mmCIF file of C-alpha atoms in Angstrom:
data_model
loop_
_atom_site.group_PDB
_atom_site.id
_atom_site.type_symbol
_atom_site.label_atom_id
_atom_site.label_comp_id
_atom_site.label_asym_id
_atom_site.label_seq_id
_atom_site.Cartn_x
_atom_site.Cartn_y
_atom_site.Cartn_z
ATOM 1 C CA MET A 1 -27.801 13.393 -6.216
ATOM 2 C CA GLN A 2 -27.694 10.948 -3.310
ATOM 3 C CA LEU A 3 -26.618 8.140 -5.662
ATOM 4 C CA LYS A 4 -23.770 10.329 -6.941
ATOM 5 C CA LEU A 5 -22.611 11.035 -3.375
ATOM 6 C CA ASP A 6 -22.748 7.319 -2.545
ATOM 7 C CA LEU A 7 -20.671 6.489 -5.601
ATOM 8 C CA GLN A 8 -18.109 9.128 -4.656
ATOM 9 C CA PHE A 9 -17.971 7.744 -1.113
ATOM 10 C CA PHE A 10 -17.366 4.172 -2.255
ATOM 11 C CA ALA A 11 -14.821 5.359 -4.839
ATOM 12 C CA GLY A 12 -12.926 7.069 -2.005
ATOM 13 C CA GLU A 13 -12.844 3.977 0.233
ATOM 14 C CA LYS A 14 -9.413 2.389 0.383
ATOM 15 C CA THR A 15 -10.428 -1.157 -0.480
ATOM 16 C CA GLU A 16 -7.942 -2.003 -3.252
ATOM 17 C CA LYS A 17 -4.510 -3.551 -2.892
ATOM 18 C CA ALA A 18 -1.591 -1.216 -3.484
ATOM 19 C CA THR A 19 -0.212 -1.108 -7.008
ATOM 20 C CA PRO A 20 3.462 -1.889 -7.731
ATOM 21 C CA LYS A 21 4.135 1.838 -8.223
ATOM 22 C CA LYS A 22 2.575 2.656 -4.857
ATOM 23 C CA ARG A 23 4.739 0.001 -3.186
ATOM 24 C CA THR A 24 7.850 1.354 -4.893
ATOM 25 C CA ASP A 25 7.052 4.913 -3.809
ATOM 26 C CA GLU A 26 6.472 3.795 -0.207
ATOM 27 C CA ARG A 27 9.740 1.866 -0.235
ATOM 28 C CA LYS A 28 11.630 4.930 -1.472
ATOM 29 C CA LYS A 29 10.235 6.790 1.529
ATOM 30 C CA GLY A 30 11.512 4.067 3.861
ATOM 31 C CA ARG A 31 8.021 2.786 4.653
ATOM 32 C CA VAL A 32 8.215 -0.997 4.682
ATOM 33 C CA ALA A 33 6.832 -3.870 6.730
ATOM 34 C CA LYS A 34 9.437 -4.446 9.411
ATOM 35 C CA SER A 35 9.384 -5.910 12.918
ATOM 36 C CA GLN A 36 11.856 -4.667 15.515
ATOM 37 C CA ASP A 37 11.274 -7.898 17.438
ATOM 38 C CA VAL A 38 12.991 -9.812 14.627
ATOM 39 C CA ASN A 39 16.046 -7.561 14.960
ATOM 40 C CA THR A 40 16.067 -7.943 18.748
ATOM 41 C CA ALA A 41 15.659 -11.728 18.678
ATOM 42 C CA LEU A 42 18.387 -12.253 16.059
ATOM 43 C CA LEU A 43 20.703 -9.849 17.870
ATOM 44 C CA LEU A 44 20.284 -11.760 21.135
ATOM 45 C CA LEU A 45 20.715 -15.091 19.372
ATOM 46 C CA PHE A 46 23.955 -14.097 17.643
ATOM 47 C CA VAL A 47 25.400 -12.526 20.789
ATOM 48 C CA LEU A 48 24.520 -15.562 22.915
ATOM 49 C CA ILE A 49 26.127 -17.902 20.378
ATOM 50 C CA LEU A 50 29.233 -15.719 20.474
ATOM 51 C CA MET A 51 29.224 -15.788 24.276
ATOM 52 C CA ALA A 52 28.828 -19.563 24.280
ATOM 53 C CA VAL A 53 31.745 -20.024 21.866
ATOM 54 C CA PHE A 54 34.131 -17.305 23.101
ATOM 55 C CA GLY A 55 32.872 -16.884 26.661
ATOM 56 C CA SER A 56 35.876 -18.605 28.220
ATOM 57 C CA PHE A 57 38.264 -16.448 26.182
ATOM 58 C CA MET A 58 36.452 -13.274 27.262
ATOM 59 C CA LYS A 59 36.476 -14.413 30.918
ATOM 60 C CA ASP A 60 40.200 -15.180 30.790
ATOM 61 C CA SER A 61 40.883 -11.801 29.168
ATOM 62 C CA MET A 62 38.912 -9.954 31.852
ATOM 63 C CA LEU A 63 40.633 -11.866 34.666
ATOM 64 C CA ALA A 64 44.041 -11.190 33.100
ATOM 65 C CA LEU A 65 43.191 -7.489 32.887
ATOM 66 C CA PHE A 66 42.146 -7.352 36.560
ATOM 67 C CA GLN A 67 45.162 -9.385 37.629
ATOM 68 C CA HIS A 68 47.534 -7.150 35.702
ATOM 69 C CA THR A 69 45.838 -4.064 37.140
ATOM 70 C CA PHE A 70 46.192 -5.117 40.782
ATOM 71 C CA THR A 71 49.678 -6.624 40.441
ATOM 72 C CA GLU A 72 51.387 -4.193 38.043
ATOM 73 C CA TYR A 73 49.513 -0.918 37.732
ATOM 74 C CA MET A 74 49.051 -0.572 41.500
ATOM 75 C CA ASN A 75 52.830 -0.433 41.963
ATOM 76 C CA TRP A 76 53.476 2.223 39.298
ATOM 77 C CA GLU A 77 54.319 5.757 40.246
ATOM 78 C CA LEU A 78 51.459 8.154 39.536
ATOM 79 C CA THR A 79 52.708 10.305 36.658
ATOM 80 C CA GLU A 80 51.204 11.685 33.504
ATOM 81 C CA LYS A 81 53.046 9.090 31.430
ATOM 82 C CA SER A 82 51.981 6.148 33.608
ATOM 83 C CA VAL A 83 48.337 7.289 33.672
ATOM 84 C CA PHE A 84 48.326 7.603 29.878
ATOM 85 C CA GLN A 85 49.872 4.139 29.490
ATOM 86 C CA VAL A 86 47.332 2.558 31.873
ATOM 87 C CA PHE A 87 44.514 4.250 30.047
ATOM 88 C CA ARG A 88 45.835 3.204 26.605
ATOM 89 C CA GLU A 89 46.460 -0.440 27.566
ATOM 90 C CA GLY A 90 43.082 -0.617 29.307
ATOM 91 C CA ILE A 91 41.270 0.682 26.222
ATOM 92 C CA ILE A 92 43.127 -1.774 23.951
ATOM 93 C CA ASN A 93 42.290 -4.751 26.174
ATOM 94 C CA PHE A 94 38.675 -3.610 26.540
ATOM 95 C CA VAL A 95 38.304 -3.268 22.763
ATOM 96 C CA LYS A 96 39.713 -6.780 22.260
ATOM 97 C CA ILE A 97 37.027 -8.139 24.591
ATOM 98 C CA VAL A 98 34.074 -6.035 23.408
ATOM 99 C CA ALA A 99 34.874 -5.731 19.669
ATOM 100 C CA PRO A 100 33.637 -9.251 18.751
ATOM 101 C CA VAL A 101 30.321 -8.555 20.516
ATOM 102 C CA MET A 102 29.905 -5.231 18.708
ATOM 103 C CA LEU A 103 30.817 -6.794 15.366
ATOM 104 C CA ILE A 104 28.377 -9.681 15.747
ATOM 105 C CA ALA A 105 25.675 -7.229 16.856
ATOM 106 C CA MET A 106 26.174 -5.196 13.670
ATOM 107 C CA VAL A 107 26.089 -8.355 11.532
ATOM 108 C CA ALA A 108 22.887 -9.492 13.257
ATOM 109 C CA GLY A 109 21.220 -6.114 12.734
ATOM 110 C CA VAL A 110 22.111 -6.021 9.028
ATOM 111 C CA ALA A 111 21.051 -9.662 8.558
ATOM 112 C CA ALA A 112 17.687 -9.050 10.234
ATOM 113 C CA SER A 113 16.999 -6.013 8.039
ATOM 114 C CA LEU A 114 18.026 -7.826 4.844
ATOM 115 C CA MET A 115 15.796 -10.766 5.739
ATOM 116 C CA GLN A 116 12.773 -8.516 6.143
ATOM 117 C CA VAL A 117 13.102 -5.760 3.536
ATOM 118 C CA GLY A 118 16.206 -6.532 1.459
ATOM 119 C CA PHE A 119 18.717 -3.810 0.623
ATOM 120 C CA LEU A 120 17.174 -0.391 1.197
ATOM 121 C CA PHE A 121 18.979 2.946 1.418
ATOM 122 C CA THR A 122 16.962 6.138 1.712
ATOM 123 C CA THR A 123 17.376 9.500 3.414
ATOM 124 C CA GLU A 124 13.655 10.292 3.274
ATOM 125 C CA PRO A 125 12.979 9.541 6.985
ATOM 126 C CA LEU A 126 15.780 11.970 7.952
ATOM 127 C CA LYS A 127 14.143 14.938 6.233
ATOM 128 C CA PHE A 128 12.618 17.591 8.468
ATOM 129 C CA ASP A 129 8.841 17.272 8.673
ATOM 130 C CA LEU A 130 6.678 19.577 10.803
ATOM 131 C CA LYS A 131 4.070 16.826 11.127
ATOM 132 C CA LYS A 132 6.516 14.857 13.281
ATOM 133 C CA ILE A 133 6.439 17.580 15.950
ATOM 134 C CA ASP A 134 2.744 18.343 15.627
ATOM 135 C CA PRO A 135 1.263 17.771 19.127
ATOM 136 C CA ILE A 136 -2.150 16.861 17.715
ATOM 137 C CA GLN A 137 -0.678 14.232 15.413
ATOM 138 C CA GLY A 138 1.508 13.009 18.277
ATOM 139 C CA ALA A 139 -1.537 12.627 20.535
ATOM 140 C CA LYS A 140 -3.320 10.703 17.793
ATOM 141 C CA ARG A 141 -0.353 8.330 17.509
ATOM 142 C CA ILE A 142 -0.203 7.846 21.285
ATOM 143 C CA PHE A 143 -3.898 6.989 21.584
ATOM 144 C CA SER A 144 -4.163 5.050 18.324
ATOM 145 C CA VAL A 145 -4.983 1.379 17.897
ATOM 146 C CA ARG A 146 -1.399 0.739 16.822
ATOM 147 C CA ALA A 147 -0.069 2.265 20.049
ATOM 148 C CA LEU A 148 -2.432 0.043 22.050
ATOM 149 C CA VAL A 149 -1.229 -3.035 20.161
ATOM 150 C CA GLU A 150 2.401 -2.075 20.798
ATOM 151 C CA LEU A 151 1.637 -1.639 24.520
ATOM 152 C CA LEU A 152 0.020 -5.069 24.701
ATOM 153 C CA LYS A 153 2.989 -6.574 22.848
ATOM 154 C CA SER A 154 5.432 -5.004 25.306
ATOM 155 C CA LEU A 155 3.446 -6.266 28.297
ATOM 156 C CA LEU A 156 3.303 -9.737 26.732
ATOM 157 C CA LYS A 157 7.070 -9.782 26.122
ATOM 158 C CA ILE A 158 7.797 -8.600 29.668
ATOM 159 C CA SER A 159 5.478 -11.262 31.078
ATOM 160 C CA ILE A 160 6.942 -14.095 29.007
ATOM 161 C CA ILE A 161 10.590 -13.151 29.585
ATOM 162 C CA GLY A 162 9.896 -12.570 33.281
ATOM 163 C CA THR A 163 8.235 -15.978 33.552
ATOM 164 C CA ILE A 164 11.111 -17.704 31.742
ATOM 165 C CA THR A 165 13.688 -15.940 33.937
ATOM 166 C CA PHE A 166 11.855 -16.907 37.106
ATOM 167 C CA MET A 167 11.528 -20.541 35.975
ATOM 168 C CA VAL A 168 15.245 -20.836 35.181
ATOM 169 C CA ILE A 169 16.193 -19.268 38.526
ATOM 170 C CA TRP A 170 13.715 -21.556 40.301
ATOM 171 C CA ILE A 171 15.199 -24.626 38.637
ATOM 172 C CA TYR A 172 18.745 -23.668 39.704
ATOM 173 C CA LYS A 173 17.856 -22.139 43.095
ATOM 174 C CA ASP A 174 19.498 -24.943 45.063
ATOM 175 C CA GLU A 175 22.782 -24.619 43.173
ATOM 176 C CA MET A 176 22.667 -20.840 43.584
ATOM 177 C CA LEU A 177 22.510 -21.262 47.346
ATOM 178 C CA MET A 178 25.652 -23.422 47.181
ATOM 179 C CA VAL A 179 27.662 -20.869 45.155
ATOM 180 C CA ALA A 180 29.101 -19.488 48.408
ATOM 181 C CA PHE A 181 31.024 -22.743 48.818
ATOM 182 C CA LYS A 182 32.591 -22.576 45.334
ATOM 183 C CA ASN A 183 35.729 -20.771 44.215
ATOM 184 C CA ALA A 184 35.663 -17.811 41.838
ATOM 185 C CA ASP A 185 36.122 -19.927 38.694
ATOM 186 C CA GLY A 186 33.349 -22.299 39.711
ATOM 187 C CA ALA A 187 30.978 -19.456 40.564
ATOM 188 C CA LEU A 188 31.656 -17.642 37.276
ATOM 189 C CA ALA A 189 31.205 -20.856 35.300
ATOM 190 C CA PHE A 190 27.888 -21.555 37.041
ATOM 191 C CA PHE A 191 26.469 -18.061 36.525
ATOM 192 C CA GLY A 192 27.704 -18.045 32.921
ATOM 193 C CA ARG A 193 25.940 -21.340 32.235
ATOM 194 C CA VAL A 194 22.698 -20.202 33.874
ATOM 195 C CA THR A 195 22.827 -16.897 32.010
ATOM 196 C CA LEU A 196 23.226 -18.683 28.671
ATOM 197 C CA ILE A 197 20.347 -21.048 29.433
ATOM 198 C CA MET A 198 18.173 -18.125 30.471
ATOM 199 C CA GLY A 199 19.201 -16.145 27.413
ATOM 200 C CA PHE A 200 18.586 -18.936 24.897
ATOM 201 C CA ALA A 201 15.177 -19.715 26.425
ATOM 202 C CA ALA A 202 14.166 -16.047 26.265
ATOM 203 C CA THR A 203 15.528 -15.738 22.716
ATOM 204 C CA ILE A 204 13.506 -18.715 21.500
ATOM 205 C CA ALA A 205 10.398 -17.146 23.000
ATOM 206 C CA LEU A 206 11.230 -13.813 21.356
ATOM 207 C CA LEU A 207 11.779 -15.521 17.987
ATOM 208 C CA ILE A 208 8.326 -17.081 18.193
ATOM 209 C CA LEU A 209 6.813 -13.715 19.115
ATOM 210 C CA ALA A 210 8.808 -12.067 16.317
ATOM 211 C CA VAL A 211 7.194 -14.343 13.718
ATOM 212 C CA PHE A 212 3.722 -13.264 14.830
ATOM 213 C CA ASP A 213 4.803 -9.631 15.102
ATOM 214 C CA TYR A 214 6.220 -9.656 11.579
ATOM 215 C CA ALA A 215 2.950 -11.126 10.282
ATOM 216 C CA TYR A 216 1.046 -8.363 12.084
ATOM 217 C CA GLN A 217 3.383 -5.670 10.737
ATOM 218 C CA ARG A 218 2.849 -6.928 7.188
ATOM 219 C CA PHE A 219 -0.909 -6.977 7.697
ATOM 220 C CA ASP A 220 -0.889 -3.457 9.152
ATOM 221 C CA PHE A 221 1.404 -2.192 6.382
ATOM 222 C CA GLU A 222 -0.803 -3.666 3.651
ATOM 223 C CA LYS A 223 -3.859 -2.090 5.275
ATOM 224 C CA ASN A 224 -2.209 1.337 5.490
ATOM 225 C CA ILE A 225 -1.100 1.408 1.847
ATOM 226 C CA ARG A 226 -4.453 0.333 0.445
ATOM 227 C CA MET A 227 -5.764 2.525 -2.338
ATOM 228 C CA SER A 228 -9.178 3.669 -3.412
ATOM 229 C CA LYS A 229 -10.442 3.181 -6.947
ATOM 230 C CA GLN A 230 -9.988 6.924 -7.459
ATOM 231 C CA ASP A 231 -6.352 6.678 -6.301
ATOM 232 C CA ILE A 232 -5.712 3.944 -8.866
ATOM 233 C CA ARG A 233 -7.326 6.000 -11.623
ATOM 234 C CA ASP A 234 -5.272 9.055 -10.660
ATOM 235 C CA GLU A 235 -2.092 6.992 -10.631
ATOM 236 C CA TYR A 236 -2.906 5.598 -14.068
ATOM 237 C CA LYS A 237 -3.435 9.134 -15.353
ATOM 238 C CA ASN A 238 -0.092 10.230 -13.945
ATOM 239 C CA ILE A 239 1.668 7.279 -15.565
ATOM 240 C CA GLU A 240 -0.094 7.305 -18.914
ATOM 241 C CA GLY A 241 -0.797 11.023 -19.007
ATOM 242 C CA ASP A 242 -4.052 12.932 -18.873
ATOM 243 C CA PRO A 243 -6.306 11.767 -21.775
ATOM 244 C CA LEU A 244 -7.157 15.382 -22.570
ATOM 245 C CA ILE A 245 -3.494 16.339 -22.788
ATOM 246 C CA LYS A 246 -2.703 13.197 -24.810
ATOM 247 C CA SER A 247 -5.490 14.030 -27.268
ATOM 248 C CA LYS A 248 -4.164 17.581 -27.632
ATOM 249 C CA ILE A 249 -0.659 16.261 -28.274
ATOM 250 C CA LYS A 250 -1.974 13.825 -30.893
ATOM 251 C CA GLU A 251 -3.938 16.611 -32.525
ATOM 252 C CA LYS A 252 -0.841 18.795 -32.623
ATOM 253 C CA GLN A 253 1.187 15.960 -34.134
ATOM 254 C CA ARG A 254 -1.549 15.375 -36.698
ATOM 255 C CA GLN A 255 -1.530 19.049 -37.652
ATOM 256 C CA ILE A 256 2.254 19.051 -38.064
ATOM 257 C CA ALA A 257 2.086 15.910 -40.216
ATOM 258 C CA MET A 258 -0.713 17.478 -42.264
ATOM 259 C CA ARG A 259 1.307 20.647 -42.908
ATOM 260 C CA ARG A 260 4.322 18.588 -43.877
ATOM 261 C CA MET A 261 2.206 16.528 -46.270
ATOM 262 C CA MET A 262 0.571 19.590 -47.839
ATOM 263 C CA SER A 263 3.977 21.170 -48.394
ATOM 264 C CA GLU A 264 4.848 18.222 -50.658
ATOM 265 C CA VAL A 265 1.796 18.624 -52.901
ATOM 266 C CA PRO A 266 3.336 21.428 -55.049
ATOM 267 C CA ASN A 267 6.217 19.058 -55.896
ATOM 268 C CA ALA A 268 3.890 16.269 -57.099
ATOM 269 C CA ASP A 269 3.648 15.278 -60.769
ATOM 270 C CA VAL A 270 -0.079 14.531 -60.662
ATOM 271 C CA VAL A 271 -3.030 14.339 -58.245
ATOM 272 C CA ILE A 272 -5.333 11.412 -58.938
ATOM 273 C CA THR A 273 -8.930 11.964 -57.747
ATOM 274 C CA ASN A 274 -12.225 10.102 -57.714
ATOM 275 C CA PRO A 275 -13.124 13.154 -58.207
ATOM 276 C CA THR A 276 -14.506 14.583 -54.930
ATOM 277 C CA HIS A 277 -13.950 12.177 -52.038
ATOM 278 C CA PHE A 278 -10.384 10.917 -52.641
ATOM 279 C CA ALA A 279 -7.152 12.574 -53.739
ATOM 280 C CA VAL A 280 -3.689 10.979 -54.047
ATOM 281 C CA ALA A 281 -0.633 13.013 -55.058
ATOM 282 C CA ILE A 282 2.018 11.058 -57.000
ATOM 283 C CA LYS A 283 5.664 11.938 -57.597
ATOM 284 C CA TYR A 284 8.216 10.171 -59.776
ATOM 285 C CA ASP A 285 11.886 10.936 -59.154
ATOM 286 C CA GLU A 286 14.469 8.446 -60.437
ATOM 287 C CA ASP A 287 17.079 9.799 -57.982
ATOM 288 C CA LYS A 288 14.900 9.051 -54.941
ATOM 289 C CA ALA A 289 13.022 5.869 -55.886
ATOM 290 C CA GLY A 290 12.802 3.300 -58.621
ATOM 291 C CA ALA A 291 9.041 3.778 -58.982
ATOM 292 C CA PRO A 292 6.462 6.531 -58.424
ATOM 293 C CA TYR A 293 5.618 7.175 -54.774
ATOM 294 C CA VAL A 294 2.821 8.861 -52.833
ATOM 295 C CA VAL A 295 3.603 12.307 -51.364
ATOM 296 C CA ALA A 296 0.093 13.112 -50.054
ATOM 297 C CA LYS A 297 -3.345 11.589 -49.792
ATOM 298 C CA GLY A 298 -6.666 12.339 -48.148
ATOM 299 C CA VAL A 299 -10.439 12.055 -48.187
ATOM 300 C CA ASP A 300 -13.209 14.637 -48.174
ATOM 301 C CA SER A 301 -11.954 17.951 -46.723
ATOM 302 C CA ILE A 302 -8.291 16.897 -46.928
ATOM 303 C CA ALA A 303 -8.791 15.754 -50.502
ATOM 304 C CA PHE A 304 -10.375 19.133 -51.288
ATOM 305 C CA LYS A 305 -7.379 20.890 -49.727
ATOM 306 C CA ILE A 306 -4.956 18.792 -51.798
ATOM 307 C CA ARG A 307 -6.842 19.679 -54.987
ATOM 308 C CA GLU A 308 -6.781 23.372 -54.083
ATOM 309 C CA ILE A 309 -3.027 23.388 -53.466
ATOM 310 C CA ALA A 310 -2.439 21.419 -56.670
ATOM 311 C CA LYS A 311 -4.508 23.923 -58.669
ATOM 312 C CA ALA A 312 -2.699 26.887 -57.109
ATOM 313 C CA ASN A 313 0.683 25.380 -58.027
ATOM 314 C CA ASP A 314 -0.257 24.188 -61.542
ATOM 315 C CA VAL A 315 -0.122 20.492 -60.612
ATOM 316 C CA MET A 316 -2.336 18.560 -62.977
ATOM 317 C CA THR A 317 -5.360 16.724 -61.543
ATOM 318 C CA VAL A 318 -6.539 13.508 -63.243
ATOM 319 C CA GLU A 319 -9.832 11.816 -62.430
ATOM 320 C CA ASN A 320 -9.588 8.025 -62.073
ATOM 321 C CA ARG A 321 -12.040 6.751 -59.470
ATOM 322 C CA PRO A 322 -10.917 3.106 -59.036
ATOM 323 C CA LEU A 323 -7.220 4.010 -59.112
ATOM 324 C CA ALA A 324 -7.649 6.813 -56.558
ATOM 325 C CA ARG A 325 -9.564 4.552 -54.165
ATOM 326 C CA SER A 326 -7.083 1.683 -54.534
ATOM 327 C CA LEU A 327 -4.004 3.856 -54.079
ATOM 328 C CA TYR A 328 -5.507 5.520 -50.994
ATOM 329 C CA ALA A 329 -6.275 2.152 -49.390
ATOM 330 C CA SER A 330 -3.037 0.379 -50.361
ATOM 331 C CA VAL A 331 -0.194 2.908 -50.194
ATOM 332 C CA GLU A 332 0.969 5.058 -47.259
ATOM 333 C CA ILE A 333 2.575 8.479 -47.623
ATOM 334 C CA GLY A 334 6.223 8.175 -48.672
ATOM 335 C CA GLU A 335 5.832 4.604 -49.954
ATOM 336 C CA ILE A 336 6.343 3.603 -53.587
ATOM 337 C CA ILE A 337 3.294 2.240 -55.376
ATOM 338 C CA PRO A 338 2.894 -1.559 -55.569
ATOM 339 C CA GLU A 339 3.718 -3.376 -58.771
ATOM 340 C CA GLU A 340 0.063 -4.031 -59.648
ATOM 341 C CA PHE A 341 -0.468 -0.278 -60.081
ATOM 342 C CA TYR A 342 2.562 0.312 -62.336
ATOM 343 C CA GLN A 343 0.588 0.107 -65.586
ATOM 344 C CA ALA A 344 -2.271 2.377 -64.493
ATOM 345 C CA VAL A 345 0.024 5.001 -62.904
ATOM 346 C CA ALA A 346 2.389 4.913 -65.884
ATOM 347 C CA GLU A 347 -0.530 5.673 -68.216
ATOM 348 C CA VAL A 348 -1.575 8.626 -66.019
ATOM 349 C CA LEU A 349 1.982 9.998 -65.862
ATOM 350 C CA ALA A 350 2.394 9.577 -69.614
ATOM 351 C CA TYR A 351 -0.817 11.523 -70.177
ATOM 352 C CA VAL A 352 0.388 14.274 -67.796
ATOM 353 C CA TYR A 353 3.762 14.541 -69.522
ATOM 354 C CA ARG A 354 2.062 14.796 -72.959
ATOM 355 C CA MET A 355 -0.267 17.518 -71.712
ATOM 356 C CA GLU A 356 2.595 19.483 -70.153
ATOM 357 C CA LYS A 357 4.573 19.347 -73.447
ATOM 358 C CA LYS A 358 1.555 20.666 -75.347
ATOM 359 C CA VAL A 359 1.304 23.534 -72.948
#
């Protein structure tokens, strides 16, 4: 009894790698190995590259908008039409400045997801699930090992980015103190340059962390989708079908085939027997085949059944032991007899036809 319990325990342990079907099912549910740090790092990288390339254009556009606001809009009469025009032109100019950033952010997000999981569209995570609002399950998630790892990751990222930010500011502290003596263009150029340096340094650090985080996410995902030996057996049964059900289906098919075969026995010209163990029913029809063919065959109880049906329907039975055995082993139901049996079968059919004429 104890050995049986031990075997059941080990069979229930999730020690096996997930099968391809299990992985496919998890993917359909939206459960894949994915690191948000990869998305964040790529998003920052793309946006910083955009800022480095088009930063001057964005600065000029912002300055032009402010200049136009304080030189033109300030002098307009406050009416409904003027307010609407200011609002419309402001929105258009703002969109021109922000649209490239939003577009590159979307591209970065899609690229990061494609890099990690490929194309995946599923509505499964959007379905309502009471487990998601279960306070007990929520408490378990909060105080789980995964939550602790995520907390440590967040603290590590804050520490690294904070350190990098402080180092960059420390390096440029002397120039920052001299910004008061620069004009607006010089000050903006300096802070833009420092911001880019700070951003690229932090992004490189985040990319390195993202590589490790993605490796951890894959490890954690593989661990969570592990299967027990019993799970694999159950999956195989679901794919291949329950053996008991399959055997019942085969038995049903065999019974149908048997009834179909027995229904052809009354149409046979002769049943060749050995005489008790084998029975082969032969039919010769020039319109259907160029040679005699087998309409039924069987051994033991099936052979007995064939003989009974033949007797009930006045189909002649001829005993020929070697011929019955050979035909049973060589010819399937519905097939014409091979050429080597032509002579022997022809003699049997000729005998049957003579006997039927005498009757």
